[in-house]
PDB file of C-alpha atoms and ligand atoms in Angstrom:
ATOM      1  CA  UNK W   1      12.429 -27.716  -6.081  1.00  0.00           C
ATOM      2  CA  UNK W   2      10.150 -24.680  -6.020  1.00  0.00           C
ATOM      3  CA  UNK W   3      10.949 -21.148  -5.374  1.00  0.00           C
ATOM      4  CA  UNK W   4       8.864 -21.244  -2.159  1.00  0.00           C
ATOM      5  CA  UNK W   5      10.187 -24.731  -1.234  1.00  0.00           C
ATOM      6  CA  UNK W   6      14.194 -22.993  -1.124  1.00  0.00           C
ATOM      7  CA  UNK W   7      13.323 -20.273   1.425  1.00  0.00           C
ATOM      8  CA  UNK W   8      13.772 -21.072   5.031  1.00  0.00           C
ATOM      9  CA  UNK W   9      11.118 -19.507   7.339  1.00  0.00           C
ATOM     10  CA  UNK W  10      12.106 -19.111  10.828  1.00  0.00           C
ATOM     11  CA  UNK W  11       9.947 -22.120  12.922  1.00  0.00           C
ATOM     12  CA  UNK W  12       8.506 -19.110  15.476  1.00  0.00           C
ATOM     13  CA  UNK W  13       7.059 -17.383  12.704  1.00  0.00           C
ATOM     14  CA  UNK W  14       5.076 -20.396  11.126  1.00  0.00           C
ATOM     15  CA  UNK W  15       3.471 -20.852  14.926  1.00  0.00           C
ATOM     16  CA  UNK W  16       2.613 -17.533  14.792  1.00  0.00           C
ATOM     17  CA  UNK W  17       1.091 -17.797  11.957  1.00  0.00           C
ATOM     18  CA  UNK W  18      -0.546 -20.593  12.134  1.00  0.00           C
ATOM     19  CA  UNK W  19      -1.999 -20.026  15.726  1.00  0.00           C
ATOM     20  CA  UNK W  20      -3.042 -16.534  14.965  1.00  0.00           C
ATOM     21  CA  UNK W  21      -7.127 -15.502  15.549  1.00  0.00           C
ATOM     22  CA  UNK W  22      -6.719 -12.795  13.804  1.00  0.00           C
ATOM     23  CA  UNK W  23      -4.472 -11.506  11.230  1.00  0.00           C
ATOM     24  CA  UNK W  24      -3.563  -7.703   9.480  1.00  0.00           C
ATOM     25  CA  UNK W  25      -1.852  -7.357   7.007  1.00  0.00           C
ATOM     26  CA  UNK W  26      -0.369  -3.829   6.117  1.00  0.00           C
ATOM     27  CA  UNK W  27       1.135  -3.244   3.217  1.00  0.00           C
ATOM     28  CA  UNK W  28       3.106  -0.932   1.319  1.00  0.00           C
ATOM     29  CA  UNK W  29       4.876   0.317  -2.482  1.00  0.00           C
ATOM     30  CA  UNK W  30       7.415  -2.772  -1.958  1.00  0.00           C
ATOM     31  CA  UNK W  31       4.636  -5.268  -2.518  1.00  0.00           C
ATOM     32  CA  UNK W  32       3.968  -4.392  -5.593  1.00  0.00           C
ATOM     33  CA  UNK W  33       7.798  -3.654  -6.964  1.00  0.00           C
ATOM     34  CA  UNK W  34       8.108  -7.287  -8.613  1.00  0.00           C
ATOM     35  CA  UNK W  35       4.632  -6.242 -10.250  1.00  0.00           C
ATOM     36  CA  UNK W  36       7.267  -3.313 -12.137  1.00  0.00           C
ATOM     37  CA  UNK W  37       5.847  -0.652  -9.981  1.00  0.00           C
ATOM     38  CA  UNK W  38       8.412   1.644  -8.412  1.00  0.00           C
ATOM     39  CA  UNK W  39       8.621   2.469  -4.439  1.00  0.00           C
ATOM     40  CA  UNK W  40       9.027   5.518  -3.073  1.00  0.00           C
ATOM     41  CA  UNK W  41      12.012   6.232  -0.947  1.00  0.00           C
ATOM     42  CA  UNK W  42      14.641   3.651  -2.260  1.00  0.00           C
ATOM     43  CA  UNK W  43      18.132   5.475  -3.453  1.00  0.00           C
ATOM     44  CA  UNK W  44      18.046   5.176  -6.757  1.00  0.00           C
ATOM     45  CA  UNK W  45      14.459   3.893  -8.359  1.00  0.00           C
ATOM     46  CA  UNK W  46      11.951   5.281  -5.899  1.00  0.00           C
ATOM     47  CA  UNK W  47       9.886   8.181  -7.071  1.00  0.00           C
ATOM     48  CA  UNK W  48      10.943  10.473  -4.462  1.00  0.00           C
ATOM     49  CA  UNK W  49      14.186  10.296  -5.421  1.00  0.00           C
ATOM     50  CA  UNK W  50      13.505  11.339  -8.808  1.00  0.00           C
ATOM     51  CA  UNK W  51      10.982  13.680  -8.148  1.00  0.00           C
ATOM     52  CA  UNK W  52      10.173  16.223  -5.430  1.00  0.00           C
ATOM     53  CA  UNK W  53       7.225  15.352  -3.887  1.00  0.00           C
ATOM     54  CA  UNK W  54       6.108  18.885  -3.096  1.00  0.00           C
ATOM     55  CA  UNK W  55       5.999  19.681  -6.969  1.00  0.00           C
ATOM     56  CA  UNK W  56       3.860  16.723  -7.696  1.00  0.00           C
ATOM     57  CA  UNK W  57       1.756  15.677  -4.516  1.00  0.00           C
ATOM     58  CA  UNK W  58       0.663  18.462  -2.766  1.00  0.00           C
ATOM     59  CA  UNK W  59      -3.322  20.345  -3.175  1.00  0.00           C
ATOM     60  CA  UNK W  60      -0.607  23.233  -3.397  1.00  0.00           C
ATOM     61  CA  UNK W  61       1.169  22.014  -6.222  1.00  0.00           C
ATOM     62  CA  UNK W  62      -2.265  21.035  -7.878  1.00  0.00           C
ATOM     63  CA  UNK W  63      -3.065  24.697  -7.516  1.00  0.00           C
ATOM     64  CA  UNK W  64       0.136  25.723  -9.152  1.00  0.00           C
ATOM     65  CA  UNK W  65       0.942  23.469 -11.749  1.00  0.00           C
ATOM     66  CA  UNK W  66      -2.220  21.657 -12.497  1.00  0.00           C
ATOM     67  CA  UNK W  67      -1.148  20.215 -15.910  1.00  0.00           C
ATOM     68  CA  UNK W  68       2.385  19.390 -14.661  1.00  0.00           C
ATOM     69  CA  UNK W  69       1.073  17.360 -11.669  1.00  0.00           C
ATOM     70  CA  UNK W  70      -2.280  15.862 -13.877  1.00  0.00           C
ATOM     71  CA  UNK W  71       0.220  14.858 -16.576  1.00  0.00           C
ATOM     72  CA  UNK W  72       2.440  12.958 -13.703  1.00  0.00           C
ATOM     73  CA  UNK W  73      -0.222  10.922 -12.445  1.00  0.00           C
ATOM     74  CA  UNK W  74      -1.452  10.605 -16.372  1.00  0.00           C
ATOM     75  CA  UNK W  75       1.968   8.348 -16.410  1.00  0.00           C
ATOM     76  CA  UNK W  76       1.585   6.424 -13.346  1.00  0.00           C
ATOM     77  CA  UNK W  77      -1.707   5.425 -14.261  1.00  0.00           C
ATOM     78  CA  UNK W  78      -0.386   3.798 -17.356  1.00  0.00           C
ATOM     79  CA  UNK W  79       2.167   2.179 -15.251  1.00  0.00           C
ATOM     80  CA  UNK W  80      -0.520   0.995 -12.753  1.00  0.00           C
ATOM     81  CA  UNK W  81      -2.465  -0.255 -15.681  1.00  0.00           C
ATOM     82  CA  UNK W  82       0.407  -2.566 -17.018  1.00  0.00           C
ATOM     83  CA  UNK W  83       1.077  -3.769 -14.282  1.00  0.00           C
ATOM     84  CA  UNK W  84      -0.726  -6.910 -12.988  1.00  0.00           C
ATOM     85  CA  UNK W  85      -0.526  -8.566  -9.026  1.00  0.00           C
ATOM     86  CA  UNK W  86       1.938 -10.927  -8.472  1.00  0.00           C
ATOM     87  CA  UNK W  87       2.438 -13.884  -5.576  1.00  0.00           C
ATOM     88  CA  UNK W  88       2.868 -11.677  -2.808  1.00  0.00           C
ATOM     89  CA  UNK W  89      -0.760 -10.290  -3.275  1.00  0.00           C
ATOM     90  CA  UNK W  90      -2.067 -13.613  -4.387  1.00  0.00           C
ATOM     91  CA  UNK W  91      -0.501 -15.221  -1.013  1.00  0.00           C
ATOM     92  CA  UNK W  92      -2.344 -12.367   0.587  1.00  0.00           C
ATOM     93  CA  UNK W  93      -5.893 -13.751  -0.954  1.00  0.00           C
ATOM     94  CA  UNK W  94      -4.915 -17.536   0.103  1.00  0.00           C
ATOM     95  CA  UNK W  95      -3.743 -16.357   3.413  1.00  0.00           C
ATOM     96  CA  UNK W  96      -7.538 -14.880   4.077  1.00  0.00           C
ATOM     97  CA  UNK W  97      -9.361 -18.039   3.346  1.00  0.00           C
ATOM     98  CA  UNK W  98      -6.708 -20.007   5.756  1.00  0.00           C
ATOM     99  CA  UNK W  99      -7.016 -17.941   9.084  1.00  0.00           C
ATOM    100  CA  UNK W 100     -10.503 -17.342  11.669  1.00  0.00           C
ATOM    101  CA  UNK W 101     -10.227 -13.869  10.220  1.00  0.00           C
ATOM    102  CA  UNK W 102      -8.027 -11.504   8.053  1.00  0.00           C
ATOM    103  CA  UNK W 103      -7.645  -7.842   7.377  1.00  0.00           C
ATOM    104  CA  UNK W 104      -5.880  -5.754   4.526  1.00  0.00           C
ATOM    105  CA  UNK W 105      -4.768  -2.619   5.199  1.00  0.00           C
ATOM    106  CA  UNK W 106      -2.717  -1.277   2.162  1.00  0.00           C
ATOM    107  CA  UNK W 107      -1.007   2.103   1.909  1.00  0.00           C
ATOM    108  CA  UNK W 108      -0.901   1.706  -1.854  1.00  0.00           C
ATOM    109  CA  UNK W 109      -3.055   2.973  -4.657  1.00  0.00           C
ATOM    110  CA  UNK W 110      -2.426   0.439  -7.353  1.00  0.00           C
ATOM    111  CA  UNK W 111      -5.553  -1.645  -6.383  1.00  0.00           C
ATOM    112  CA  UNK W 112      -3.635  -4.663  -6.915  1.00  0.00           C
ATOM    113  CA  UNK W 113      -5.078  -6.209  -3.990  1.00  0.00           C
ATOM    114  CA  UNK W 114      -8.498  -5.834  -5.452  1.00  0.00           C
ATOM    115  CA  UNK W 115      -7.331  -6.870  -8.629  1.00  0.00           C
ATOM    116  CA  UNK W 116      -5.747  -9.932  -7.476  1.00  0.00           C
ATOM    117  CA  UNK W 117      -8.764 -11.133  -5.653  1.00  0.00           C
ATOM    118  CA  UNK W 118      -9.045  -9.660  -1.806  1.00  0.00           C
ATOM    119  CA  UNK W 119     -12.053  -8.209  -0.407  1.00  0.00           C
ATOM    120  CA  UNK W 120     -12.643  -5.727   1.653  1.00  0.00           C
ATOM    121  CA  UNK W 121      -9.065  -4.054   1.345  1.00  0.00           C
ATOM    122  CA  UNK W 122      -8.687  -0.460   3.807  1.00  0.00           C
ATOM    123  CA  UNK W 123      -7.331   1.289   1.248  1.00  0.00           C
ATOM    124  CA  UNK W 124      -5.664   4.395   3.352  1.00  0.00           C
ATOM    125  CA  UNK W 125      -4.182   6.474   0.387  1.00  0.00           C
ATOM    126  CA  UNK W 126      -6.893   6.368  -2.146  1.00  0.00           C
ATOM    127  CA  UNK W 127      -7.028   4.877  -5.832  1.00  0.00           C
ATOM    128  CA  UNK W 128      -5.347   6.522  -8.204  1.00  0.00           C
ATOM    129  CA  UNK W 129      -7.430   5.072 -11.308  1.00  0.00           C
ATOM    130  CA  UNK W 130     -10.324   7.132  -9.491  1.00  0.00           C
ATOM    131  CA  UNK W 131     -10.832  10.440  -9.860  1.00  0.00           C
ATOM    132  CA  UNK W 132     -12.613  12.848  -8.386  1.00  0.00           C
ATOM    133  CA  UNK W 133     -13.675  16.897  -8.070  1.00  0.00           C
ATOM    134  CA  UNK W 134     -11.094  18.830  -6.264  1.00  0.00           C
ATOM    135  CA  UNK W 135     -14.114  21.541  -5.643  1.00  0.00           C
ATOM    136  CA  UNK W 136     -17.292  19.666  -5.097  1.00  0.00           C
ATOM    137  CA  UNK W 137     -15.197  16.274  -4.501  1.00  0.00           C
ATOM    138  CA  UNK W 138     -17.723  14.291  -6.933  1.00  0.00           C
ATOM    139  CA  UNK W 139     -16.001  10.480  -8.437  1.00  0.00           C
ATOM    140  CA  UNK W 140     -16.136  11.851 -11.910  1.00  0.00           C
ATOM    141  CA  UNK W 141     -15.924   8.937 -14.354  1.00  0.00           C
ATOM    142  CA  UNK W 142     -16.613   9.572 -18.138  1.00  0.00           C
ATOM    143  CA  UNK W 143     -13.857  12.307 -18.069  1.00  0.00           C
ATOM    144  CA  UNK W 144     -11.080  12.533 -20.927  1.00  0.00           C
ATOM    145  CA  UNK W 145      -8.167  11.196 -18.606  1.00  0.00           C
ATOM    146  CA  UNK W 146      -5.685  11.392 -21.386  1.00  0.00           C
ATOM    147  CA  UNK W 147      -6.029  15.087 -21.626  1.00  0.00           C
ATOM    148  CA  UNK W 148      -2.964  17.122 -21.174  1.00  0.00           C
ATOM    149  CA  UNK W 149      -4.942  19.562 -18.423  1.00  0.00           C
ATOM    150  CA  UNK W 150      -6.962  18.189 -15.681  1.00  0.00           C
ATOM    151  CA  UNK W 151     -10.409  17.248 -17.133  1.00  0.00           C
ATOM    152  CA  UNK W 152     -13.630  19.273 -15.962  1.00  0.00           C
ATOM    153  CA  UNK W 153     -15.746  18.136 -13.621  1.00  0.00           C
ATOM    154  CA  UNK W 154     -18.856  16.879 -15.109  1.00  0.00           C
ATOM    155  CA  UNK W 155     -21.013  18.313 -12.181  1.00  0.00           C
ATOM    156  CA  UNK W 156     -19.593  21.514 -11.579  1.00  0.00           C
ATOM    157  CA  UNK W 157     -16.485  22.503 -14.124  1.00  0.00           C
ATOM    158  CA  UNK W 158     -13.686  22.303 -11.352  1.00  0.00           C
ATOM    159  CA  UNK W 159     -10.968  20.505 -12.315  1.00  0.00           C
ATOM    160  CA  UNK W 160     -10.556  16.577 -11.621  1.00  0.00           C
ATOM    161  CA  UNK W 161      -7.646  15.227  -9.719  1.00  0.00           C
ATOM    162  CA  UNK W 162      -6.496  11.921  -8.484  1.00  0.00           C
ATOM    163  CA  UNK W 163      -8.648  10.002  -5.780  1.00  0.00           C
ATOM    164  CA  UNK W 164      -5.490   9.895  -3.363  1.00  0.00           C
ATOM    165  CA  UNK W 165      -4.168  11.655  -0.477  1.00  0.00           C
ATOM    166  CA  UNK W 166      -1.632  14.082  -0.710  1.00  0.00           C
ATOM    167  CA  UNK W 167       0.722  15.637   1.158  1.00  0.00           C
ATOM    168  CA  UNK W 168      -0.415  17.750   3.897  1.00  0.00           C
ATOM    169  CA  UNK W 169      -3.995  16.297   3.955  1.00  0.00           C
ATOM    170  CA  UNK W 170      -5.877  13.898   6.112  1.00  0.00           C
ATOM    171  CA  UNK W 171      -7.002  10.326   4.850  1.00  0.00           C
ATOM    172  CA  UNK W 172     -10.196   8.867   4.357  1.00  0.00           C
ATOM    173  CA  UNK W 173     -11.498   8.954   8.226  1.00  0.00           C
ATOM    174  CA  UNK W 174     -13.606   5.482   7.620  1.00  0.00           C
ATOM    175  CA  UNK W 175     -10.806   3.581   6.268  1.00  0.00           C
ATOM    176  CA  UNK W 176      -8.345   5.302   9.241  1.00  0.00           C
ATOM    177  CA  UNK W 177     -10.738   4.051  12.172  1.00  0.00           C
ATOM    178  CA  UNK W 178     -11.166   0.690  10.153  1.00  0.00           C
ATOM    179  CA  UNK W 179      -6.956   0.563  10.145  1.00  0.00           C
ATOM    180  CA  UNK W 180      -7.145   1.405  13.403  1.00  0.00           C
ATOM    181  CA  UNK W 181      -9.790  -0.945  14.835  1.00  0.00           C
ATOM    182  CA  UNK W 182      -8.282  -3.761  12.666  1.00  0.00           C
ATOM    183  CA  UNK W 183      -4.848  -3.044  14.315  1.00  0.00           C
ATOM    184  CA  UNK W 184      -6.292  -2.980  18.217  1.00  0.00           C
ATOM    185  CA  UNK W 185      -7.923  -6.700  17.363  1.00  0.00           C
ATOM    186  CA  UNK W 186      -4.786  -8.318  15.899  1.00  0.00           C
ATOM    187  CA  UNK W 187      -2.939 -11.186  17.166  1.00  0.00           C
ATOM    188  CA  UNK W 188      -0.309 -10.704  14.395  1.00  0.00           C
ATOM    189  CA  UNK W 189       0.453  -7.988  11.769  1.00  0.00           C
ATOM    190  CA  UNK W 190       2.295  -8.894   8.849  1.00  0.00           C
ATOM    191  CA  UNK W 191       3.893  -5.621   7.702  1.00  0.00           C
ATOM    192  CA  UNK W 192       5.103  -5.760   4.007  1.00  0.00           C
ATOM    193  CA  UNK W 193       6.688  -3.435   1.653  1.00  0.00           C
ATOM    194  CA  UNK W 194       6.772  -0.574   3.703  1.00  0.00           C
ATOM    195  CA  UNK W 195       9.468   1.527   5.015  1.00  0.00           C
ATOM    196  CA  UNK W 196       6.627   3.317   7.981  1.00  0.00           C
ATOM    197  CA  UNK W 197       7.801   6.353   7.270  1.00  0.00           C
ATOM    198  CA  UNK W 198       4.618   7.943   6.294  1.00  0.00           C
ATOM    199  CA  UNK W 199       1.923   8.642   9.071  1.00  0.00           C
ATOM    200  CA  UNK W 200      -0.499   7.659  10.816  1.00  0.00           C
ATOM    201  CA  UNK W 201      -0.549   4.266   8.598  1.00  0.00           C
ATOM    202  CA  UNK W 202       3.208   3.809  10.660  1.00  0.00           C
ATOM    203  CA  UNK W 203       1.338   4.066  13.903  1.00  0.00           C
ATOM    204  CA  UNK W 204      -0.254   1.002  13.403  1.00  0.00           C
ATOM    205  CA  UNK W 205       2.816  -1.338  14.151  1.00  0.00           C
ATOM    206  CA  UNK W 206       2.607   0.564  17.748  1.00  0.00           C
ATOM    207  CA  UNK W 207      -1.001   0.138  18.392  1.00  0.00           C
ATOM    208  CA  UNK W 208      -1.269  -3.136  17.173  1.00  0.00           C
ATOM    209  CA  UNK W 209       2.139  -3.746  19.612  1.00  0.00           C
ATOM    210  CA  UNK W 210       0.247  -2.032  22.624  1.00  0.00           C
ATOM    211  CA  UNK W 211      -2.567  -4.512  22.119  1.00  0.00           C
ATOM    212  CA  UNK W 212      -0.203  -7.533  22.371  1.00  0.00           C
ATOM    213  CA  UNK W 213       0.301  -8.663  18.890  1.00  0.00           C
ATOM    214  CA  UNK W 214       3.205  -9.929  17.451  1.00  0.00           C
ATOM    215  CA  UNK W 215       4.566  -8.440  14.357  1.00  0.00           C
ATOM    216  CA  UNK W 216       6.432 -10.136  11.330  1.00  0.00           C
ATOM    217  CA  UNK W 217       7.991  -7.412   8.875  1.00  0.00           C
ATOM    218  CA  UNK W 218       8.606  -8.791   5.493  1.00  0.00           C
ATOM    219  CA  UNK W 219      11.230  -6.757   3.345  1.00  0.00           C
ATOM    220  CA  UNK W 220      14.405  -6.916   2.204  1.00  0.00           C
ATOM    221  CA  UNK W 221      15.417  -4.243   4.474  1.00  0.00           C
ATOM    222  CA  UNK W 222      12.967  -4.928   7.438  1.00  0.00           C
ATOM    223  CA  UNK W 223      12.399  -1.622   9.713  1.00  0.00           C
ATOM    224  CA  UNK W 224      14.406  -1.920  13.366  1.00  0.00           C
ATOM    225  CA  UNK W 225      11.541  -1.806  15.927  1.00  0.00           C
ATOM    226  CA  UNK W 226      13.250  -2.353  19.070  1.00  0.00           C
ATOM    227  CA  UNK W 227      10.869  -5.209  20.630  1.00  0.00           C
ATOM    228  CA  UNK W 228      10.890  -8.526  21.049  1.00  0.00           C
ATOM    229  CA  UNK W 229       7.834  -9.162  19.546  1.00  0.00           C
ATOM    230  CA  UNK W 230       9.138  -7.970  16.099  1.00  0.00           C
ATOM    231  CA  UNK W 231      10.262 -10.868  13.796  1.00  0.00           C
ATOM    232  CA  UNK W 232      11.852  -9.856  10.213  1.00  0.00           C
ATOM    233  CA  UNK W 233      11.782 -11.861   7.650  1.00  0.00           C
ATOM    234  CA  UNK W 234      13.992 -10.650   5.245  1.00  0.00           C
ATOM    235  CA  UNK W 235      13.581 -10.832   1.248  1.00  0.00           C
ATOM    236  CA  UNK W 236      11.313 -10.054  -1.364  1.00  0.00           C
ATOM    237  CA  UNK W 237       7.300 -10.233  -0.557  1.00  0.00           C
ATOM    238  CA  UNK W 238       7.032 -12.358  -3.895  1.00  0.00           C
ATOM    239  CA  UNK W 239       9.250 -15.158  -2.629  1.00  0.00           C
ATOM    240  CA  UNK W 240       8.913 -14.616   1.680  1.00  0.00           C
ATOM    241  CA  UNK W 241       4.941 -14.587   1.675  1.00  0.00           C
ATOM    242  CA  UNK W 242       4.084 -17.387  -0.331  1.00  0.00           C
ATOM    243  CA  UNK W 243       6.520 -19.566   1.256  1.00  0.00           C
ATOM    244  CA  UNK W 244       5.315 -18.338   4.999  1.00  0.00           C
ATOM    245  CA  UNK W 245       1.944 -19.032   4.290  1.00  0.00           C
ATOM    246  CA  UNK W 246       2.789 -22.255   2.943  1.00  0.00           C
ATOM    247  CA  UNK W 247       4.926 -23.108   5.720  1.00  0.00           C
ATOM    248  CA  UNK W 248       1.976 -22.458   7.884  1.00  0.00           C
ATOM    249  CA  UNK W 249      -0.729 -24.069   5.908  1.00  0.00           C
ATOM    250  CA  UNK W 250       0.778 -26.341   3.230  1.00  0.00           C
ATOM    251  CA  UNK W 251       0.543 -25.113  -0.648  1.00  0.00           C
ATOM    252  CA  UNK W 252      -2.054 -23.384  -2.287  1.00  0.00           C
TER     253      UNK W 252
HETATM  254  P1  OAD N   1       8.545   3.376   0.583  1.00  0.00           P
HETATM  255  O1  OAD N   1       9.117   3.611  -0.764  1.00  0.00           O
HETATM  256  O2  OAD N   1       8.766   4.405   1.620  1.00  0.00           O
HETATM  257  O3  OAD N   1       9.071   1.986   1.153  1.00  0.00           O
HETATM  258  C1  OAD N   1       9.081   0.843   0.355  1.00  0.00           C
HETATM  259  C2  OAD N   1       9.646  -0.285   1.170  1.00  0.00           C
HETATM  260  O4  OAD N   1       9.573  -1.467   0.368  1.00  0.00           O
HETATM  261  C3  OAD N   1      11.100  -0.127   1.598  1.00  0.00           C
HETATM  262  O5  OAD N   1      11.205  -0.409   2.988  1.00  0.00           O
HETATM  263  C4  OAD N   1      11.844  -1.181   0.778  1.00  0.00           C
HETATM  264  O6  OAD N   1      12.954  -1.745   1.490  1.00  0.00           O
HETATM  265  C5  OAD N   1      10.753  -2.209   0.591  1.00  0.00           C
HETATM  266  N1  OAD N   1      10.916  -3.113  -0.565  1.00  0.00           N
HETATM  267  C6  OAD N   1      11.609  -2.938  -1.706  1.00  0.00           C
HETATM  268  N2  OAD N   1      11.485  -3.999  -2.517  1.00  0.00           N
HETATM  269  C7  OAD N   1      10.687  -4.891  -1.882  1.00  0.00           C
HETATM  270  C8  OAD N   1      10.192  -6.177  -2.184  1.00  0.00           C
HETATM  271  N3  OAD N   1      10.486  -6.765  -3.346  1.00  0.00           N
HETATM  272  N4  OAD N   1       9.403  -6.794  -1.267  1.00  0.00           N
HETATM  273  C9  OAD N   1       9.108  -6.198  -0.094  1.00  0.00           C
HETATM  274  N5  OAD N   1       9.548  -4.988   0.250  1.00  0.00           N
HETATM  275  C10 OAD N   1      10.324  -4.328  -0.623  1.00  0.00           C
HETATM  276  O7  OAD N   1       6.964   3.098   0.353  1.00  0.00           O
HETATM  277  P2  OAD N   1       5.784   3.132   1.433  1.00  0.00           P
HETATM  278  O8  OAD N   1       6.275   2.729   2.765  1.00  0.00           O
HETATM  279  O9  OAD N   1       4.658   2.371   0.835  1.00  0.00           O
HETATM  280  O10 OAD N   1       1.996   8.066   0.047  1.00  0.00           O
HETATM  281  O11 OAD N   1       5.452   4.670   1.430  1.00  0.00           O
HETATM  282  C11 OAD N   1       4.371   5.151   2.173  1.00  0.00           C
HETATM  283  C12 OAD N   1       3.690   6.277   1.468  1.00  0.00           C
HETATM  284  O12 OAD N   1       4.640   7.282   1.118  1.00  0.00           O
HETATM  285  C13 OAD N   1       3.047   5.921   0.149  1.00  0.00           C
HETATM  286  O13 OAD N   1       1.754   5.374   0.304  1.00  0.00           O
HETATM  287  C14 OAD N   1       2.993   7.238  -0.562  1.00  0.00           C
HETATM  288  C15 OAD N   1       4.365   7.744  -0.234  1.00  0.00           C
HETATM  289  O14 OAD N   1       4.510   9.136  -0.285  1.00  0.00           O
HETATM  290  C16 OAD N   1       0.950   8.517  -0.673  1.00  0.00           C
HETATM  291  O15 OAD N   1       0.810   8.257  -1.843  1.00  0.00           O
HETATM  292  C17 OAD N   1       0.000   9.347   0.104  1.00  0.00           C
END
């Protein structure tokens, strides 16, 4: 018996599924935690538990302690780097080619989405194997990454942070009115891995709601959104989402 083949999915949620027009996905860190990437708000192993988020993810902090905060994402890169998609973002990639049409929103920075095949993904939070000018806002590529300060920009000498958003500033405004469009159009949003407490990526499930879809939440500790239209489906996105969409579909 397979993995997939033990795990029960509720018989609503396949017809949703399987009857949707069109389908969002919105994902966040817990996606990609049985790819060995931490989360961020779990007691315990996620990152903001071990580290304070205004020392390390602010423009502020960047200002303060440039090497401190280059040499922290210096760390998660490598992480990012070793770390490779696994079912729950493959699923994703099958799921696309299944339904009329299919949308990725992803609040994560890992590009494991891209990396495990999906097109098009609204990445709301940046990449953090980009970097860019925190001056003139240039990608810079060719830089020294490894080096213990923030490398200088090839164009203009200010130095190169992360390509992701931070703390206290506003995201990428095409990939927010893509989110957002994507969100009014669904018939069902799958939201994965994320614990919505970060806006305005959280004020999707609402919107999306308002425009009558129906929403499955996939995590072991699903969110409680009082409404009926809110299904959880409780349990790891490597085991639950390749064994929804194979409920719906049949295997890969
Ligand atoms: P959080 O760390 O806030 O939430 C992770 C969620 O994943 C929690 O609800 C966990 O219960 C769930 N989870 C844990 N293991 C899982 C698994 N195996 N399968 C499915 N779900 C699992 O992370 P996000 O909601 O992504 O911002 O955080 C949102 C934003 O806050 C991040 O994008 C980041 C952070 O500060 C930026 O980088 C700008």
């Amino acid at each position: 018996m397979s993995v997939a083949a033990a795990v029960v999915i509720p018989p609503e949620q396949i017809v949703l599924l399987r009857e949707a027009q069109h389908v969002v996905a919105l994902t966040g860190a817990g996606i990609s935690k049985e790819s060995g990437l931490p989360t961020f708000r779990e007691a315990q192993t996620g990152l903001w538990s071990q580290y304070r988020p205004e020392e390390l993810a602010t423009p502020e902090a960047f200002a303060r302690q440039p090497d401190l905060v280059w040499q922290w994402y210096t760390w998660r890169r490598a992480l990012v780097r070793q770390a490779a998609p696994n079912p729950a973002h493959y699923a994703l990639v099958e799921l696309a080619g299944r339904v009329p049409s299919f949308s990725l929103i992803t609040q994560n920075v890992d590009s494991l989405h891209r990396r495990a095949g999906s097109r098009d993904v609204i990445e709301l939070h940046g990449d953090i194997l980009r970097s860019r000018c925190s001056s003139c806002h240039a990608i810079a590529t060719d830089i020294d990454e490894a080096s213990p300060s923030p490398p200088p920009c090839p164009q203009c000498g200010a130095p190169v942070r992360p390509d992701v958003v931070w703390f206290g500033e506003t995201l990428p405004d095409d990939a927010l009115q893509a989110a957002f469009n994507a969100a009014r159009s669904a018939d069902l949003l799958l939201v994965i891995g994320t614990s919505l407490q970060v806006q305005p990526a959280a004020g999707i499930v609402p919107l999306a709601l308002q425009a009558g879809a129906s929403v499955i939440d996939i995590n072991p500790e699903p969110a409680i959104i009082p409404d009926e239209r809110v299904h959880t489906l409780a349990g790891p996105a490597a085991k639950m989402l390749p064994a929804l969409v194979s409920a719906a579909f049949g295997p890969a």
